[in-house]
CSV table of N, CA and C in Angstrom, one decimal:
chain,number,residue,atom,x,y,z
A,1,MET,N,-54.0,257.3,75.1
A,1,MET,CA,-55.1,258.0,74.5
A,1,MET,C,-56.4,257.6,75.2
A,2,PRO,N,-57.3,258.6,75.5
A,2,PRO,CA,-58.5,258.3,76.2
A,2,PRO,C,-59.4,257.3,75.4
A,3,ASN,N,-60.1,256.5,76.2
A,3,ASN,CA,-61.1,255.6,75.6
A,3,ASN,C,-62.4,256.3,75.3
A,4,PRO,N,-62.8,256.5,74.0
A,4,PRO,CA,-64.0,257.3,73.7
A,4,PRO,C,-65.3,256.6,74.2
A,5,LYS,N,-65.2,255.4,74.6
A,5,LYS,CA,-66.4,254.7,75.1
A,5,LYS,C,-66.7,254.9,76.6
A,6,VAL,N,-65.9,255.6,77.3
A,6,VAL,CA,-66.1,255.8,78.7
A,6,VAL,C,-67.1,256.9,78.9
A,7,LYS,N,-68.1,256.6,79.7
A,7,LYS,CA,-69.1,257.6,80.0
A,7,LYS,C,-69.1,258.0,81.5
A,8,LEU,N,-69.2,259.3,81.8
A,8,LEU,CA,-69.3,259.7,83.1
A,8,LEU,C,-70.8,259.9,83.4
A,9,LEU,N,-71.2,259.3,84.5
A,9,LEU,CA,-72.7,259.4,84.9
A,9,LEU,C,-72.8,260.0,86.3
A,10,PRO,N,-73.8,260.8,86.5
A,10,PRO,CA,-74.0,261.4,87.8
A,10,PRO,C,-74.4,260.2,88.8
A,11,PHE,N,-74.0,260.4,90.0
A,11,PHE,CA,-74.3,259.4,91.0
A,11,PHE,C,-75.2,259.9,92.2
A,12,ALA,N,-75.3,261.3,92.2
A,12,ALA,CA,-76.1,261.9,93.2
A,12,ALA,C,-76.7,263.2,92.7
A,13,ASP,N,-77.9,263.5,93.1
A,13,ASP,CA,-78.6,264.7,92.8
A,13,ASP,C,-78.6,265.6,94.0
A,14,ILE,N,-77.8,266.7,94.0
A,14,ILE,CA,-77.7,267.6,95.1
A,14,ILE,C,-78.6,268.8,95.0
A,15,SER,N,-79.4,268.9,94.0
A,15,SER,CA,-80.2,270.1,93.7
A,15,SER,C,-81.1,270.5,94.8
A,16,ASN,N,-81.6,269.6,95.6
A,16,ASN,CA,-82.4,270.0,96.8
A,16,ASN,C,-81.6,270.7,97.9
A,17,TYR,N,-80.3,270.6,97.9
A,17,TYR,CA,-79.5,271.1,98.9
A,17,TYR,C,-78.8,272.4,98.6
A,18,VAL,N,-78.9,272.8,97.4
A,18,VAL,CA,-78.1,274.0,97.0
A,18,VAL,C,-78.9,275.3,97.0
A,19,GLU,N,-80.2,275.2,97.1
A,19,GLU,CA,-81.0,276.5,97.1
A,19,GLU,C,-80.6,277.5,98.1
A,20,GLY,N,-80.3,278.7,97.6
A,20,GLY,CA,-79.9,279.8,98.5
A,20,GLY,C,-78.4,279.8,98.7
A,21,PHE,N,-77.6,278.9,98.1
A,21,PHE,CA,-76.2,278.7,98.3
A,21,PHE,C,-75.5,278.7,96.9
A,22,ASP,N,-74.2,279.0,96.9
A,22,ASP,CA,-73.4,278.9,95.7
A,22,ASP,C,-72.4,277.8,96.0
A,23,ILE,N,-72.1,277.0,95.0
A,23,ILE,CA,-71.0,276.0,95.1
A,23,ILE,C,-69.7,276.6,95.0
A,24,VAL,N,-68.9,276.4,96.1
A,24,VAL,CA,-67.5,277.0,96.1
A,24,VAL,C,-66.5,276.0,95.5
A,25,SER,N,-66.6,274.7,95.9
A,25,SER,CA,-65.7,273.7,95.4
A,25,SER,C,-66.3,272.3,95.7
A,26,THR,N,-65.8,271.3,94.9
A,26,THR,CA,-66.1,269.9,95.1
A,26,THR,C,-64.8,269.1,95.0
A,27,GLN,N,-64.7,268.2,95.9
A,27,GLN,CA,-63.5,267.4,95.9
A,27,GLN,C,-63.7,266.0,96.6
A,28,TRP,N,-62.8,265.1,96.2
A,28,TRP,CA,-62.8,263.8,96.8
A,28,TRP,C,-62.1,263.9,98.2
A,29,GLY,N,-62.6,263.3,99.2
A,29,GLY,CA,-61.9,263.3,100.5
A,29,GLY,C,-61.0,262.1,100.5
A,30,GLY,N,-60.1,262.1,101.5
A,30,GLY,CA,-59.2,261.0,101.7
A,30,GLY,C,-59.9,259.7,102.1
A,31,ASP,N,-61.2,259.8,102.5
A,31,ASP,CA,-62.0,258.7,102.9
A,31,ASP,C,-62.8,258.1,101.7
A,32,GLY,N,-62.6,258.7,100.5
A,32,GLY,CA,-63.3,258.2,99.3
A,32,GLY,C,-64.7,258.8,99.1
A,33,LEU,N,-65.1,259.7,99.9
A,33,LEU,CA,-66.4,260.4,99.8
A,33,LEU,C,-66.2,261.7,99.0
A,34,VAL,N,-67.3,262.2,98.5
A,34,VAL,CA,-67.3,263.5,97.8
A,34,VAL,C,-67.7,264.6,98.8
A,35,TYR,N,-67.0,265.7,98.8
A,35,TYR,CA,-67.3,266.8,99.7
A,35,TYR,C,-67.6,268.0,98.8
A,36,VAL,N,-68.7,268.6,99.0
A,36,VAL,CA,-69.1,269.8,98.3
A,36,VAL,C,-69.2,271.0,99.3
A,37,LEU,N,-68.5,272.0,99.1
A,37,LEU,CA,-68.5,273.2,99.9
A,37,LEU,C,-69.4,274.3,99.3
A,38,LEU,N,-70.4,274.8,100.0
A,38,LEU,CA,-71.3,275.8,99.5
A,38,LEU,C,-71.2,277.0,100.4
A,39,MET,N,-71.6,278.2,99.9
A,39,MET,CA,-71.6,279.4,100.7
A,39,MET,C,-72.8,280.2,100.4
A,40,ASN,N,-73.4,280.8,101.4
A,40,ASN,CA,-74.7,281.5,101.2
A,40,ASN,C,-74.5,282.7,100.2
A,41,GLN,N,-73.3,283.3,100.1
A,41,GLN,CA,-73.1,284.4,99.2
A,41,GLN,C,-71.6,284.5,98.9
A,42,ILE,N,-71.2,284.4,97.7
A,42,ILE,CA,-69.7,284.5,97.4
A,42,ILE,C,-69.3,286.0,97.6
A,43,PRO,N,-68.3,286.3,98.4
A,43,PRO,CA,-67.8,287.6,98.6
A,43,PRO,C,-67.4,288.3,97.3
A,44,GLU,N,-67.7,289.6,97.2
A,44,GLU,CA,-67.4,290.3,95.9
A,44,GLU,C,-65.9,290.6,95.9
A,45,ARG,N,-65.3,290.4,94.7
A,45,ARG,CA,-63.9,290.7,94.4
A,45,ARG,C,-63.8,292.2,94.0
A,46,LYS,N,-62.8,292.8,94.6
A,46,LYS,CA,-62.5,294.2,94.2
A,46,LYS,C,-61.7,294.1,92.9
A,47,ARG,N,-61.9,295.0,92.0
A,47,ARG,CA,-61.2,295.0,90.7
A,47,ARG,C,-59.7,294.8,90.8
A,48,GLY,N,-59.2,293.8,90.2
A,48,GLY,CA,-57.8,293.5,90.2
A,48,GLY,C,-57.3,293.0,91.5
A,49,MET,N,-58.1,292.6,92.5
A,49,MET,CA,-57.7,292.1,93.8
A,49,MET,C,-58.4,290.8,94.1
A,50,PHE,N,-57.8,290.0,95.0
A,50,PHE,CA,-58.4,288.8,95.5
A,50,PHE,C,-59.3,289.2,96.6
A,51,VAL,N,-60.3,288.3,96.9
A,51,VAL,CA,-61.1,288.5,98.1
A,51,VAL,C,-60.3,288.2,99.3
A,52,GLN,N,-60.4,289.0,100.3
A,52,GLN,CA,-59.6,288.9,101.5
A,52,GLN,C,-59.9,287.6,102.2
A,53,SER,N,-58.9,287.0,102.9
A,53,SER,CA,-59.2,285.8,103.7
A,53,SER,C,-60.0,286.0,104.9
A,54,LYS,N,-59.8,287.2,105.5
A,54,LYS,CA,-60.7,287.6,106.7
A,54,LYS,C,-61.7,288.6,106.2
A,55,LEU,N,-63.0,288.2,106.3
A,55,LEU,CA,-64.1,288.9,105.7
A,55,LEU,C,-64.7,289.9,106.7
A,56,LYS,N,-65.3,290.9,106.2
A,56,LYS,CA,-65.9,292.0,107.1
A,56,LYS,C,-67.3,291.6,107.6
A,57,GLN,N,-67.9,290.7,107.1
A,57,GLN,CA,-69.2,290.2,107.6
A,57,GLN,C,-69.2,288.7,107.7
A,58,SER,N,-70.2,288.1,108.4
A,58,SER,CA,-70.2,286.7,108.6
A,58,SER,C,-71.0,286.0,107.5
A,59,TYR,N,-70.6,284.8,107.1
A,59,TYR,CA,-71.3,284.0,106.1
A,59,TYR,C,-71.6,282.7,106.6
A,60,THR,N,-72.5,282.0,105.9
A,60,THR,CA,-72.9,280.6,106.3
A,60,THR,C,-72.4,279.7,105.2
A,61,TYR,N,-71.7,278.7,105.6
A,61,TYR,CA,-71.2,277.6,104.7
A,61,TYR,C,-72.1,276.4,105.0
A,62,LYS,N,-72.1,275.6,103.9
A,62,LYS,CA,-72.7,274.3,104.0
A,62,LYS,C,-71.8,273.3,103.4
A,63,VAL,N,-71.7,272.1,104.0
A,63,VAL,CA,-70.9,271.0,103.4
A,63,VAL,C,-71.8,269.9,103.2
A,64,LEU,N,-71.8,269.4,102.0
A,64,LEU,CA,-72.5,268.2,101.6
A,64,LEU,C,-71.5,267.0,101.5
A,65,ILE,N,-71.8,266.0,102.3
A,65,ILE,CA,-70.9,264.8,102.2
A,65,ILE,C,-71.7,263.7,101.4
A,66,VAL,N,-71.2,263.4,100.3
A,66,VAL,CA,-72.0,262.6,99.3
A,66,VAL,C,-71.5,261.2,99.1
A,67,THR,N,-72.3,260.2,99.3
A,67,THR,CA,-72.0,258.8,99.0
A,67,THR,C,-73.0,258.4,97.9
A,68,ASP,N,-72.8,257.2,97.4
A,68,ASP,CA,-73.8,256.7,96.4
A,68,ASP,C,-75.1,256.4,97.0
A,69,GLN,N,-75.3,256.4,98.3
A,69,GLN,CA,-76.5,256.1,99.0
A,69,GLN,C,-77.1,257.2,99.8
A,70,ASN,N,-76.3,258.2,100.1
A,70,ASN,CA,-76.8,259.2,101.1
A,70,ASN,C,-76.1,260.6,100.8
A,71,ILE,N,-76.8,261.6,101.3
A,71,ILE,CA,-76.2,263.0,101.3
A,71,ILE,C,-76.3,263.5,102.7
A,72,GLU,N,-75.2,263.8,103.4
A,72,GLU,CA,-75.2,264.4,104.7
A,72,GLU,C,-75.0,265.9,104.6
A,73,GLU,N,-75.7,266.7,105.3
A,73,GLU,CA,-75.6,268.1,105.2
A,73,GLU,C,-75.1,268.7,106.5
A,74,VAL,N,-74.1,269.5,106.5
A,74,VAL,CA,-73.5,270.1,107.7
A,74,VAL,C,-73.5,271.6,107.4
A,75,VAL,N,-74.2,272.4,108.3
A,75,VAL,CA,-74.3,273.8,108.1
A,75,VAL,C,-73.4,274.4,109.2
A,76,ILE,N,-72.6,275.4,108.7
A,76,ILE,CA,-71.6,276.1,109.6
A,76,ILE,C,-71.9,277.6,109.5
A,77,TRP,N,-72.4,278.1,110.6
A,77,TRP,CA,-72.9,279.5,110.7
A,77,TRP,C,-71.8,280.4,111.1
A,78,GLY,N,-72.0,281.7,110.8
A,78,GLY,CA,-71.3,282.8,111.4
A,78,GLY,C,-69.8,282.8,111.1
A,79,GLN,N,-69.4,282.4,109.9
A,79,GLN,CA,-67.9,282.4,109.6
A,79,GLN,C,-67.5,283.7,109.0
A,80,THR,N,-66.3,284.2,109.5
A,80,THR,CA,-65.8,285.4,108.9
A,80,THR,C,-64.5,285.2,108.1
A,81,PHE,N,-64.2,283.9,107.8
A,81,PHE,CA,-63.1,283.6,106.9
A,81,PHE,C,-63.6,283.1,105.6
A,82,ASN,N,-62.8,283.4,104.6
A,82,ASN,CA,-63.1,282.9,103.2
A,82,ASN,C,-62.5,281.6,102.9
A,83,TYR,N,-63.3,280.5,103.0
A,83,TYR,CA,-62.9,279.2,102.8
A,83,TYR,C,-63.1,278.7,101.3
A,84,HIS,N,-62.2,277.9,100.8
A,84,HIS,CA,-62.3,277.4,99.4
A,84,HIS,C,-62.4,275.9,99.3
A,85,TYR,N,-61.9,275.2,100.3
A,85,TYR,CA,-61.9,273.7,100.3
A,85,TYR,C,-62.3,273.1,101.6
A,86,VAL,N,-62.8,271.9,101.5
A,86,VAL,CA,-63.2,271.2,102.7
A,86,VAL,C,-62.6,269.8,102.6
A,87,GLN,N,-62.1,269.2,103.7
A,87,GLN,CA,-61.6,267.8,103.7
A,87,GLN,C,-62.0,267.2,105.0
A,88,PRO,N,-62.2,265.9,105.1
A,88,PRO,CA,-62.4,265.2,106.4
A,88,PRO,C,-61.1,265.2,107.2
A,89,LEU,N,-61.3,265.3,108.5
A,89,LEU,CA,-60.1,265.2,109.4
A,89,LEU,C,-60.6,264.4,110.6
A,90,HIS,N,-60.4,263.1,110.5
A,90,HIS,CA,-60.9,262.2,111.5
A,90,HIS,C,-62.5,262.4,111.6
A,91,ASP,N,-63.0,262.8,112.7
A,91,ASP,CA,-64.5,262.9,112.8
A,91,ASP,C,-64.9,264.4,112.6
A,92,HIS,N,-64.0,265.2,112.1
A,92,HIS,CA,-64.3,266.7,111.9
A,92,HIS,C,-64.1,267.0,110.4
A,93,LEU,N,-64.4,268.3,110.2
A,93,LEU,CA,-64.2,268.8,108.8
A,93,LEU,C,-63.1,269.9,108.9
A,94,LEU,N,-62.2,269.9,108.0
A,94,LEU,CA,-61.1,270.9,107.8
A,94,LEU,C,-61.5,271.8,106.7
A,95,LEU,N,-61.8,273.1,107.1
A,95,LEU,CA,-62.0,274.1,106.1
A,95,LEU,C,-60.7,274.9,105.8
A,96,VAL,N,-60.4,275.1,104.5
A,96,VAL,CA,-59.2,275.7,104.1
A,96,VAL,C,-59.4,276.8,103.2
A,97,GLY,N,-58.7,277.9,103.4
A,97,GLY,CA,-58.7,279.1,102.5
A,97,GLY,C,-57.5,279.0,101.5
A,98,ALA,N,-57.7,279.3,100.3
A,98,ALA,CA,-56.6,279.2,99.3
A,98,ALA,C,-55.5,280.2,99.6
A,99,ARG,N,-55.9,281.4,100.2
A,99,ARG,CA,-54.9,282.4,100.5
A,99,ARG,C,-55.2,282.8,101.9
A,100,CYS,N,-54.4,282.4,102.9
A,100,CYS,CA,-54.7,282.6,104.3
A,100,CYS,C,-53.5,283.1,105.1
A,101,THR,N,-53.8,283.7,106.2
A,101,THR,CA,-52.8,284.0,107.2
A,101,THR,C,-53.2,283.4,108.5
A,102,ASN,N,-52.3,282.9,109.3
A,102,ASN,CA,-52.7,282.3,110.6
A,102,ASN,C,-53.1,283.4,111.5
A,103,TYR,N,-54.4,283.5,111.9
A,103,TYR,CA,-54.9,284.4,112.9
A,103,TYR,C,-54.9,283.9,114.3
A,104,GLY,N,-54.3,282.7,114.5
A,104,GLY,CA,-54.2,282.2,115.9
A,104,GLY,C,-55.4,281.2,116.1
A,105,ASN,N,-55.4,280.7,117.3
A,105,ASN,CA,-56.5,279.7,117.6
A,105,ASN,C,-57.8,280.5,118.0
A,106,ARG,N,-58.8,280.4,117.2
A,106,ARG,CA,-60.1,281.1,117.3
A,106,ARG,C,-61.2,280.2,117.9
A,107,PHE,N,-60.9,279.0,118.1
A,107,PHE,CA,-61.9,278.1,118.6
A,107,PHE,C,-61.7,277.6,120.0
């Protein structure tokens, strides 16, 4: 049974970083840091359909890497894929779509 005396408290204010963006997802990374994925505009869903993984226009994503002392901001321009999650991968970021097809090596 949950302890009713446990309080969740905010540890970071990201409000200065989200202007002009929508939050797509937030998750803990394997390194113990918090990763927030933002997008400049959420693609429109067609009635009764999912948003396509390959988009018709390019979008800008932003990743916030949040610690209790700092917020690092990484901007990723010109993306034509619909990403839903971000995770650290060594010294890089792994962007993942919830529903994707392998389109081959694009980088």
